[in-house]
């Protein structure tokens, strides 16, 4: 005798009866019950109609439901319209509507698990196609994540009403934050003003040549976002623009990243920290900074040579365990594909960029991925990066919602230092070095964030200050920023 799917028709009937007696029961539920959570198709249709009528501010009773079900053939088999009246006959559901709702929800998740398991078994037994066990494992992980998030069985398409409601919520958040942020904060006002914050489901590519400060900038953003979340929660603010952050560092170790953040917060040179050349006062500052950062919701995964599939699996687990709201990947070219496209680097990078965009949409969080630039920049007189400089694949630009470039002119000016004059040198040597010193003073510590692509608004430049000693980016002072902000 075959086993039936997990269900409790009597609990569904009792819950529907409670809702029809007192419509406010739905407002007090600990979990959102949807029509597809019911096992009995008639109950699904009844509950769907209940929600529709409540959305119109109508009172829902067996009498008001009657016109919608007079021709329902399946309901006739249960007794017709009188079945709706029987649902409210004893009122047993009113004794424990929350518990009934939880049981209906839990049984729906179990049925979804059965579906996932059956699909997984069928896929694993089917060897008629190319065998790709890692892909099957990732798909299973994704399906289980949806079940864990309660997303199993949702409609694939969102109504415009639901989408516009979410959009209005983001606009309201932007208004409440002072008109600058409708997503997660970067902690830098100049960037927030330009992009409106980091938006959920967006893939942001941050690119630059070595030495420009890409890792420093995303480390600053990671700390700022996690710290804002921590401070808002301590202040009892629920609608925070901060979030727990997952930082996948394929290049640096976790302790190296932690050293950078400690250096920034304590105001001590990161080089001095690595060498141990600090005073007792500096060590005390470091200790205070460490204590303050102990609760920071910043999770660092420094596993080397991750595949895009493994990264997505780890990100889902962090989302489930810690509700992360921002993912950072340092950097894209160090990720590996599934193996099937590894013989073609362009195809592999395309697979990785698509995978990161899919991850951003699946988890509904912004993903910032660092990327290298080609050497073509170094061969031009004007070193300012452009979209065509993105290395190895045009799909990076195509998949990204935003593309940022970090550019520091002082890096290139410093490399052009002429001969340092001595007393016996010709006057031209002294003048050349003096001119270089003047130029270096003009650009020293200035950095540009070039927004080369943005789906949500204008492109352009944002100028910031960069303190190389503690690898920290900050907004320019009001006197410095005047005339420096480019609307694009």
Short mmCIF file of C-alpha atoms in Angstrom, two decimals:
data_model
loop_
_atom_site.label_atom_id
_atom_site.label_comp_id
_atom_site.label_asym_id
_atom_site.label_seq_id
_atom_site.Cartn_x
_atom_site.Cartn_y
_atom_site.Cartn_z
CA UNK A 1 0.00 0.00 0.00
CA UNK A 2 1.47 3.34 -1.07
CA UNK A 3 2.00 6.17 1.37
CA UNK A 4 0.07 9.42 0.87
CA UNK A 5 1.53 12.92 0.94
CA UNK A 6 1.59 14.70 4.34
CA UNK A 7 -1.70 16.55 4.88
CA UNK A 8 -4.46 17.23 7.39
CA UNK A 9 -7.75 18.03 5.64
CA UNK A 10 -9.56 18.42 8.98
CA UNK A 11 -7.07 21.07 10.14
CA UNK A 12 -7.54 22.97 6.87
CA UNK A 13 -11.32 22.88 7.28
CA UNK A 14 -11.12 24.03 10.91
CA UNK A 15 -8.77 26.90 9.99
CA UNK A 16 -11.05 28.05 7.15
CA UNK A 17 -13.98 27.92 9.55
CA UNK A 18 -12.11 30.16 12.01
CA UNK A 19 -11.30 32.67 9.23
CA UNK A 20 -14.93 32.77 8.06
CA UNK A 21 -16.15 33.38 11.63
CA UNK A 22 -13.52 36.04 12.40
CA UNK A 23 -11.71 37.58 9.42
CA UNK A 24 -9.11 39.18 11.74
CA UNK A 25 -7.60 35.74 12.35
CA UNK A 26 -5.53 36.20 9.17
CA UNK A 27 -4.00 39.44 10.47
CA UNK A 28 -2.69 37.70 13.60
CA UNK A 29 -0.97 34.75 11.92
CA UNK A 30 2.74 34.23 12.78
CA UNK A 31 3.43 33.01 9.23
CA UNK A 32 1.90 34.00 5.88
CA UNK A 33 -0.50 31.27 4.72
CA UNK A 34 -1.08 31.19 0.96
CA UNK A 35 -3.69 29.21 -1.00
CA UNK A 36 -1.07 26.74 -2.31
CA UNK A 37 -0.26 25.70 1.27
CA UNK A 38 -3.62 23.88 1.41
CA UNK A 39 -3.67 20.27 0.18
CA UNK A 40 -7.36 20.10 -0.75
CA UNK A 41 -7.96 21.99 -4.08
CA UNK A 42 -11.37 23.22 -2.91
CA UNK A 43 -9.78 24.71 0.20
CA UNK A 44 -7.17 26.40 -2.02
CA UNK A 45 -9.89 28.08 -4.09
CA UNK A 46 -11.92 29.09 -1.03
CA UNK A 47 -8.93 30.63 0.71
CA UNK A 48 -7.84 32.43 -2.47
CA UNK A 49 -11.30 34.01 -2.74
CA UNK A 50 -11.19 34.94 0.96
CA UNK A 51 -7.91 36.81 0.44
CA UNK A 52 -9.26 38.57 -2.66
CA UNK A 53 -12.36 39.79 -0.83
CA UNK A 54 -10.39 40.88 2.23
CA UNK A 55 -8.11 42.87 -0.04
CA UNK A 56 -11.21 44.77 -1.15
CA UNK A 57 -12.08 45.45 2.51
CA UNK A 58 -15.15 43.21 2.24
CA UNK A 59 -16.51 41.08 5.09
CA UNK A 60 -16.10 37.41 4.22
CA UNK A 61 -18.70 34.88 5.40
CA UNK A 62 -20.24 31.73 3.86
CA UNK A 63 -23.03 33.99 2.55
CA UNK A 64 -20.69 36.43 0.75
CA UNK A 65 -18.72 33.49 -0.68
CA UNK A 66 -21.84 31.75 -2.03
CA UNK A 67 -22.05 33.50 -5.46
CA UNK A 68 -18.47 32.49 -6.30
CA UNK A 69 -18.93 28.75 -5.66
CA UNK A 70 -22.47 27.94 -6.80
CA UNK A 71 -21.09 26.31 -9.97
CA UNK A 72 -18.00 24.72 -8.41
CA UNK A 73 -18.29 21.02 -9.31
CA UNK A 74 -15.71 19.85 -6.76
CA UNK A 75 -17.50 21.69 -3.97
CA UNK A 76 -20.78 20.00 -4.97
CA UNK A 77 -19.15 16.64 -4.24
CA UNK A 78 -18.48 17.87 -0.67
CA UNK A 79 -22.06 19.02 -0.19
CA UNK A 80 -22.23 22.19 -2.24
CA UNK A 81 -22.78 25.62 -0.64
CA UNK A 82 -23.83 23.96 2.64
CA UNK A 83 -20.20 22.80 3.03
CA UNK A 84 -19.15 26.44 3.51
CA UNK A 85 -21.73 26.80 6.28
CA UNK A 86 -20.56 23.54 7.91
CA UNK A 87 -17.03 24.97 8.14
CA UNK A 88 -18.29 27.50 10.69
CA UNK A 89 -20.70 25.18 12.50
CA UNK A 90 -18.70 24.25 15.62
CA UNK A 91 -16.09 27.04 15.69
CA UNK A 92 -13.39 24.64 16.90
CA UNK A 93 -10.80 26.42 14.78
CA UNK A 94 -11.11 29.59 16.88
CA UNK A 95 -9.57 27.76 19.84
CA UNK A 96 -6.16 27.52 18.18
CA UNK A 97 -6.03 29.23 14.74
CA UNK A 98 -2.30 30.00 15.00
CA UNK A 99 -1.43 26.37 15.71
CA UNK A 100 -3.64 25.20 12.83
CA UNK A 101 -1.95 27.68 10.47
CA UNK A 102 1.50 26.49 11.54
CA UNK A 103 0.52 22.86 10.95
CA UNK A 104 -0.87 23.65 7.49
CA UNK A 105 2.33 25.53 6.65
CA UNK A 106 4.63 22.80 7.98
CA UNK A 107 2.80 20.06 6.08
CA UNK A 108 3.04 22.15 2.89
CA UNK A 109 6.81 22.39 3.39
CA UNK A 110 7.01 18.63 3.89
CA UNK A 111 5.15 18.08 0.63
CA UNK A 112 7.56 20.45 -1.07
CA UNK A 113 10.46 18.46 0.40
CA UNK A 114 8.97 15.28 -1.03
CA UNK A 115 8.84 16.95 -4.45
CA UNK A 116 12.46 18.09 -4.14
CA UNK A 117 13.55 14.61 -3.06
CA UNK A 118 11.67 12.89 -5.86
CA UNK A 119 13.13 15.28 -8.44
CA UNK A 120 16.61 14.75 -7.01
CA UNK A 121 16.29 10.95 -7.15
CA UNK A 122 14.89 10.99 -10.70
CA UNK A 123 17.68 13.30 -11.86
CA UNK A 124 20.39 11.20 -10.19
CA UNK A 125 19.07 7.97 -11.75
CA UNK A 126 18.77 9.47 -15.24
CA UNK A 127 22.15 9.01 -16.93
CA UNK A 128 20.82 9.47 -20.46
CA UNK A 129 22.13 13.07 -20.51
CA UNK A 130 25.60 14.36 -19.65
CA UNK A 131 26.34 13.41 -16.08
CA UNK A 132 26.82 16.63 -14.05
CA UNK A 133 26.61 15.68 -10.36
CA UNK A 134 27.89 19.05 -9.09
CA UNK A 135 25.19 20.86 -11.04
CA UNK A 136 22.56 18.51 -9.62
CA UNK A 137 23.87 19.14 -6.10
CA UNK A 138 23.68 22.91 -6.64
CA UNK A 139 20.13 22.66 -8.01
CA UNK A 140 19.14 20.53 -5.01
CA UNK A 141 20.70 23.09 -2.65
CA UNK A 142 18.81 25.89 -4.40
CA UNK A 143 15.53 23.97 -4.11
CA UNK A 144 16.13 23.24 -0.43
CA UNK A 145 16.95 26.91 0.16
CA UNK A 146 13.60 27.89 -1.36
CA UNK A 147 11.84 25.43 0.92
CA UNK A 148 13.73 26.73 3.96
CA UNK A 149 12.78 30.29 3.04
CA UNK A 150 9.16 29.28 2.57
CA UNK A 151 9.42 30.09 -1.11
CA UNK A 152 8.50 26.65 -2.38
CA UNK A 153 5.32 26.67 -4.41
CA UNK A 154 5.21 30.42 -4.98
CA UNK A 155 3.99 31.74 -8.29
CA UNK A 156 6.85 32.36 -10.67
CA UNK A 157 5.53 35.79 -11.63
CA UNK A 158 4.81 38.64 -9.23
CA UNK A 159 1.74 40.78 -9.76
CA UNK A 160 2.35 44.42 -10.61
CA UNK A 161 0.54 45.29 -7.39
CA UNK A 162 3.12 43.37 -5.32
CA UNK A 163 6.05 44.79 -7.29
CA UNK A 164 4.80 48.37 -7.00
CA UNK A 165 4.18 47.92 -3.27
CA UNK A 166 7.81 46.85 -2.84
CA UNK A 167 8.98 49.80 -4.96
CA UNK A 168 7.00 52.22 -2.79
CA UNK A 169 8.65 50.70 0.28
CA UNK A 170 12.09 51.42 -1.18
CA UNK A 171 11.05 54.99 -2.01
CA UNK A 172 9.77 55.46 1.53
CA UNK A 173 13.10 54.18 2.87
CA UNK A 174 14.94 56.70 0.70
CA UNK A 175 12.76 59.53 2.04
CA UNK A 176 13.27 58.42 5.66
CA UNK A 177 17.04 58.25 5.16
CA UNK A 178 17.18 61.89 4.11
CA UNK A 179 16.62 61.40 0.40
CA UNK A 180 19.83 59.55 -0.44
CA UNK A 181 19.44 55.79 0.17
CA UNK A 182 16.85 53.34 -1.12
CA UNK A 183 19.08 50.27 -0.62
CA UNK A 184 21.99 49.24 1.58
CA UNK A 185 24.39 51.97 2.60
CA UNK A 186 28.00 52.14 1.44
CA UNK A 187 28.81 54.37 4.41
CA UNK A 188 30.10 57.04 1.99
CA UNK A 189 27.64 59.89 1.42
CA UNK A 190 29.12 60.85 -1.93
CA UNK A 191 28.57 57.33 -3.34
CA UNK A 192 25.12 57.01 -1.76
CA UNK A 193 24.07 60.30 -3.38
CA UNK A 194 25.19 59.06 -6.77
CA UNK A 195 23.67 55.57 -6.77
CA UNK A 196 20.99 55.73 -4.05
CA UNK A 197 22.61 52.91 -2.08
CA UNK A 198 23.22 49.27 -3.00
CA UNK A 199 20.01 47.80 -4.41
CA UNK A 200 18.79 44.26 -3.79
CA UNK A 201 19.27 41.85 -6.72
CA UNK A 202 21.93 44.07 -8.30
CA UNK A 203 25.31 42.83 -9.49
CA UNK A 204 27.92 45.57 -9.07
CA UNK A 205 31.31 45.13 -10.72
CA UNK A 206 34.14 47.13 -9.14
CA UNK A 207 37.19 47.16 -11.38
CA UNK A 208 40.58 48.81 -11.43
CA UNK A 209 44.25 48.22 -12.08
CA UNK A 210 46.40 46.80 -9.24
CA UNK A 211 47.18 49.39 -6.57
CA UNK A 212 44.06 51.49 -7.12
CA UNK A 213 42.45 50.43 -3.82
CA UNK A 214 39.64 48.09 -4.95
CA UNK A 215 39.92 45.78 -1.95
CA UNK A 216 40.30 48.76 0.40
CA UNK A 217 37.08 50.30 -0.90
CA UNK A 218 34.97 47.13 -0.60
CA UNK A 219 36.44 46.44 2.84
CA UNK A 220 35.36 49.94 3.89
CA UNK A 221 31.88 49.36 2.42
CA UNK A 222 31.57 45.95 4.12
CA UNK A 223 32.47 47.42 7.51
CA UNK A 224 30.21 50.48 7.07
CA UNK A 225 27.18 48.40 6.07
CA UNK A 226 27.63 45.84 8.88
CA UNK A 227 28.37 48.55 11.46
CA UNK A 228 25.27 50.55 10.46
CA UNK A 229 23.15 47.43 10.92
CA UNK A 230 24.67 46.82 14.37
CA UNK A 231 24.12 50.42 15.50
CA UNK A 232 20.55 50.60 14.18
CA UNK A 233 19.60 47.36 15.90
CA UNK A 234 21.09 48.64 19.18
CA UNK A 235 18.98 51.80 18.78
CA UNK A 236 15.83 49.77 18.10
CA UNK A 237 15.60 50.86 14.44
CA UNK A 238 13.98 48.08 12.40
CA UNK A 239 14.06 49.68 8.92
CA UNK A 240 17.84 49.83 8.73
CA UNK A 241 19.89 50.61 5.63
CA UNK A 242 22.68 48.42 7.01
CA UNK A 243 22.92 44.63 6.76
CA UNK A 244 25.02 41.62 7.78
CA UNK A 245 27.73 41.12 5.15
CA UNK A 246 29.33 38.02 3.59
CA UNK A 247 32.85 38.66 2.28
CA UNK A 248 34.31 35.96 0.01
CA UNK A 249 38.03 36.67 -0.14
CA UNK A 250 39.79 34.47 -2.67
CA UNK A 251 42.96 36.56 -2.60
CA UNK A 252 43.54 37.63 1.02
CA UNK A 253 43.16 35.60 4.20
CA UNK A 254 40.54 36.38 6.85
CA UNK A 255 43.17 37.65 9.27
CA UNK A 256 44.61 40.01 6.64
CA UNK A 257 41.18 41.51 6.04
CA UNK A 258 40.59 41.78 9.78
CA UNK A 259 43.93 43.58 10.12
CA UNK A 260 42.84 46.11 7.50
CA UNK A 261 39.58 46.84 9.33
CA UNK A 262 41.33 47.09 12.71
CA UNK A 263 43.90 49.45 11.17
CA UNK A 264 41.18 51.68 9.79
CA UNK A 265 39.15 51.80 13.00
CA UNK A 266 42.14 52.29 15.31
CA UNK A 267 43.77 54.82 12.98
CA UNK A 268 47.04 52.88 12.97
CA UNK A 269 49.10 52.06 9.89
CA UNK A 270 48.36 48.54 8.65
CA UNK A 271 52.06 48.13 7.90
CA UNK A 272 52.91 49.01 11.50
CA UNK A 273 50.38 46.43 12.69
CA UNK A 274 51.89 43.70 10.52
CA UNK A 275 55.42 44.55 11.68
CA UNK A 276 54.39 44.92 15.34
CA UNK A 277 55.85 48.44 15.44
CA UNK A 278 53.23 50.05 17.65
CA UNK A 279 53.35 51.84 20.99
CA UNK A 280 51.44 50.93 24.15
CA UNK A 281 48.95 53.71 23.38
CA UNK A 282 48.46 52.30 19.89
CA UNK A 283 47.94 48.82 21.30
CA UNK A 284 45.29 50.18 23.67
CA UNK A 285 43.51 51.84 20.72
CA UNK A 286 43.72 48.52 18.90
CA UNK A 287 42.26 46.68 21.87
CA UNK A 288 39.33 49.10 22.14
CA UNK A 289 38.67 48.78 18.39
CA UNK A 290 38.77 44.99 18.61
CA UNK A 291 36.24 44.96 21.46
CA UNK A 292 33.91 47.28 19.53
CA UNK A 293 34.10 45.08 16.43
CA UNK A 294 33.57 41.79 18.26
CA UNK A 295 29.83 41.74 17.47
CA UNK A 296 30.18 43.02 13.90
CA UNK A 297 27.96 40.92 11.57
CA UNK A 298 30.70 40.54 8.95
CA UNK A 299 31.39 36.96 7.86
CA UNK A 300 34.64 36.27 5.98
CA UNK A 301 35.10 33.14 3.86
CA UNK A 302 38.70 32.91 2.64
CA UNK A 303 38.47 29.48 0.99
CA UNK A 304 40.77 29.55 -2.06
CA UNK A 305 39.84 28.39 -5.58
CA UNK A 306 36.07 28.36 -5.02
CA UNK A 307 33.84 27.38 -7.90
CA UNK A 308 30.85 29.59 -8.66
CA UNK A 309 28.60 26.68 -7.64
CA UNK A 310 30.36 26.30 -4.26
CA UNK A 311 30.20 30.06 -3.63
CA UNK A 312 26.47 30.11 -4.29
CA UNK A 313 25.98 27.16 -1.93
CA UNK A 314 27.95 28.88 0.84
CA UNK A 315 26.09 32.15 0.27
CA UNK A 316 22.73 30.42 0.62
CA UNK A 317 23.81 28.90 3.94
CA UNK A 318 24.96 32.30 5.23
CA UNK A 319 21.66 33.81 4.12
CA UNK A 320 19.73 31.11 5.93
CA UNK A 321 21.83 31.26 9.14
CA UNK A 322 22.65 34.97 9.40
CA UNK A 323 20.23 36.72 6.98
CA UNK A 324 23.06 38.43 5.12
CA UNK A 325 22.05 41.48 3.09
CA UNK A 326 25.24 42.13 1.09
CA UNK A 327 27.72 39.80 -0.63
CA UNK A 328 31.25 40.83 -1.68
CA UNK A 329 33.52 38.71 -3.88
CA UNK A 330 37.23 39.54 -4.10
CA UNK A 331 37.76 38.86 -6.92
CA UNK A 332 35.84 37.49 -9.91
CA UNK A 333 38.78 36.15 -11.94
CA UNK A 334 39.86 33.88 -9.05
CA UNK A 335 36.55 32.01 -9.13
CA UNK A 336 36.32 28.83 -11.16
CA UNK A 337 33.55 27.59 -13.43
CA UNK A 338 31.83 24.21 -13.29
CA UNK A 339 34.56 22.55 -15.31
CA UNK A 340 32.71 22.16 -18.58
CA UNK A 341 33.73 25.62 -19.82
CA UNK A 342 37.24 25.61 -18.38
CA UNK A 343 38.83 25.00 -21.78
CA UNK A 344 37.63 28.45 -22.82
CA UNK A 345 38.42 31.25 -20.38
CA UNK A 346 35.94 33.70 -21.96
CA UNK A 347 33.11 31.17 -21.60
CA UNK A 348 34.16 30.40 -18.03
CA UNK A 349 34.13 34.09 -17.03
CA UNK A 350 30.73 34.44 -18.71
CA UNK A 351 29.42 31.53 -16.64
CA UNK A 352 30.81 33.10 -13.44
CA UNK A 353 29.32 36.55 -14.09
CA UNK A 354 25.93 35.03 -14.92
CA UNK A 355 26.16 32.92 -11.76
CA UNK A 356 26.82 36.00 -9.61
CA UNK A 357 23.86 37.84 -11.15
CA UNK A 358 21.65 34.80 -10.58
CA UNK A 359 22.81 34.67 -6.96
CA UNK A 360 21.94 38.35 -6.45
CA UNK A 361 18.41 37.77 -7.76
CA UNK A 362 17.90 34.48 -5.94
CA UNK A 363 18.90 35.81 -2.51
CA UNK A 364 17.60 39.33 -3.22
CA UNK A 365 20.79 41.01 -2.03
CA UNK A 366 23.32 43.25 -3.78
CA UNK A 367 26.49 41.46 -4.89
CA UNK A 368 29.72 43.43 -5.35
CA UNK A 369 32.35 41.55 -7.34
CA UNK A 370 35.85 42.91 -7.89
CA UNK A 371 37.35 42.50 -11.33
CA UNK A 372 40.68 43.05 -13.00
CA UNK A 373 41.25 45.41 -15.90
CA UNK A 374 43.29 44.61 -18.98
CA UNK A 375 46.78 46.06 -19.47
CA UNK A 376 45.42 48.28 -22.26
CA UNK A 377 45.00 51.03 -19.65
CA UNK A 378 48.76 51.22 -19.10
CA UNK A 379 49.41 51.63 -22.82
CA UNK A 380 47.28 54.79 -23.14
CA UNK A 381 48.32 58.33 -22.34
CA UNK A 382 45.02 58.83 -20.49
CA UNK A 383 44.96 56.17 -17.77
CA UNK A 384 41.27 56.67 -16.95
CA UNK A 385 39.59 53.22 -17.25
CA UNK A 386 36.63 52.54 -19.53
CA UNK A 387 34.17 49.67 -20.05
CA UNK A 388 36.20 48.16 -22.89
CA UNK A 389 39.04 47.60 -20.40
CA UNK A 390 37.12 44.94 -18.46
CA UNK A 391 39.24 41.84 -18.71
CA UNK A 392 38.47 38.60 -20.55
CA UNK A 393 34.75 38.84 -21.24
CA UNK A 394 32.14 41.30 -22.49
CA UNK A 395 29.54 39.37 -20.47
CA UNK A 396 30.79 41.05 -17.28
CA UNK A 397 29.54 44.41 -18.56
CA UNK A 398 26.37 42.79 -19.90
CA UNK A 399 25.44 40.99 -16.67
CA UNK A 400 26.30 43.88 -14.34
CA UNK A 401 23.68 46.36 -13.18
CA UNK A 402 26.44 48.79 -12.26
CA UNK A 403 30.09 49.00 -13.23
CA UNK A 404 32.44 51.06 -11.06
CA UNK A 405 36.07 51.92 -11.66
CA UNK A 406 38.50 53.10 -8.98
CA UNK A 407 41.04 55.56 -10.31
CA UNK A 408 43.81 57.34 -8.37
CA UNK A 409 45.76 59.86 -10.39
CA UNK A 410 48.43 60.18 -7.68
CA UNK A 411 49.40 56.53 -8.32
CA UNK A 412 50.46 57.39 -11.86
CA UNK A 413 51.91 60.82 -11.00
CA UNK A 414 54.07 59.20 -8.31
CA UNK A 415 55.48 56.74 -10.85
CA UNK A 416 56.65 59.63 -13.06
CA UNK A 417 58.88 61.31 -10.50
CA UNK A 418 61.82 62.90 -12.31
CA UNK A 419 65.39 62.81 -11.08
CA UNK A 420 65.71 64.19 -7.57
CA UNK A 421 68.02 67.17 -7.93
CA UNK A 422 71.22 67.70 -6.02
CA UNK A 423 72.90 71.04 -5.48
CA UNK A 424 75.12 70.78 -8.54
CA UNK A 425 72.29 69.89 -10.97
CA UNK A 426 71.13 72.19 -13.76
CA UNK A 427 68.26 74.61 -13.05
CA UNK A 428 65.95 72.64 -15.38
CA UNK A 429 66.33 69.55 -13.19
CA UNK A 430 65.28 71.56 -10.13
CA UNK A 431 62.33 73.08 -12.02
CA UNK A 432 61.15 69.71 -13.33
CA UNK A 433 61.15 68.18 -9.87
CA UNK A 434 59.45 71.26 -8.37
CA UNK A 435 56.71 71.01 -11.04
CA UNK A 436 56.28 67.32 -10.26
CA UNK A 437 56.04 68.11 -6.52
CA UNK A 438 53.33 70.70 -7.23
CA UNK A 439 51.39 68.22 -9.35
CA UNK A 440 51.77 65.52 -6.70
CA UNK A 441 50.49 67.88 -4.02
CA UNK A 442 47.43 68.67 -6.16
CA UNK A 443 46.38 65.04 -6.64
CA UNK A 444 47.74 63.38 -3.49
CA UNK A 445 45.11 61.44 -1.57
CA UNK A 446 42.35 62.03 -4.13
CA UNK A 447 40.48 59.11 -5.66
CA UNK A 448 37.70 58.86 -8.22
CA UNK A 449 34.90 56.33 -8.31
CA UNK A 450 33.78 56.28 -11.92
CA UNK A 451 30.24 54.96 -12.36
CA UNK A 452 30.56 53.79 -15.97
CA UNK A 453 27.25 51.90 -16.09
CA UNK A 454 24.12 52.21 -13.98
CA UNK A 455 20.72 50.76 -14.82
CA UNK A 456 19.00 52.92 -12.21
CA UNK A 457 20.38 56.35 -13.05
CA UNK A 458 23.10 58.51 -14.52
CA UNK A 459 26.74 57.65 -14.90
CA UNK A 460 29.50 59.98 -13.77
CA UNK A 461 32.26 60.45 -11.22
CA UNK A 462 32.43 60.70 -7.46
CA UNK A 463 35.58 62.07 -5.87
CA UNK A 464 36.79 60.82 -2.50
CA UNK A 465 39.79 61.01 -0.25
CA UNK A 466 42.03 57.96 0.18
CA UNK A 467 44.33 57.52 3.15
CA UNK A 468 46.85 54.92 1.99
CA UNK A 469 48.42 54.58 5.44
CA UNK A 470 45.25 53.01 6.89
CA UNK A 471 43.67 52.00 3.53
CA UNK A 472 40.56 54.09 4.16
CA UNK A 473 38.27 55.88 1.72
CA UNK A 474 36.25 58.83 2.99
CA UNK A 475 34.12 61.68 1.66
CA UNK A 476 35.85 64.88 0.70
CA UNK A 477 35.39 67.84 3.04
CA UNK A 478 32.78 70.41 1.96
CA UNK A 479 35.49 72.85 0.87
CA UNK A 480 37.19 70.17 -1.22
CA UNK A 481 34.07 68.68 -2.80
CA UNK A 482 32.73 71.90 -4.28
CA UNK A 483 32.79 71.50 -8.04
CA UNK A 484 34.12 67.94 -7.78
CA UNK A 485 30.80 66.09 -8.10
CA UNK A 486 29.98 65.19 -11.66
CA UNK A 487 26.30 64.58 -12.42
CA UNK A 488 27.23 62.61 -15.55
#
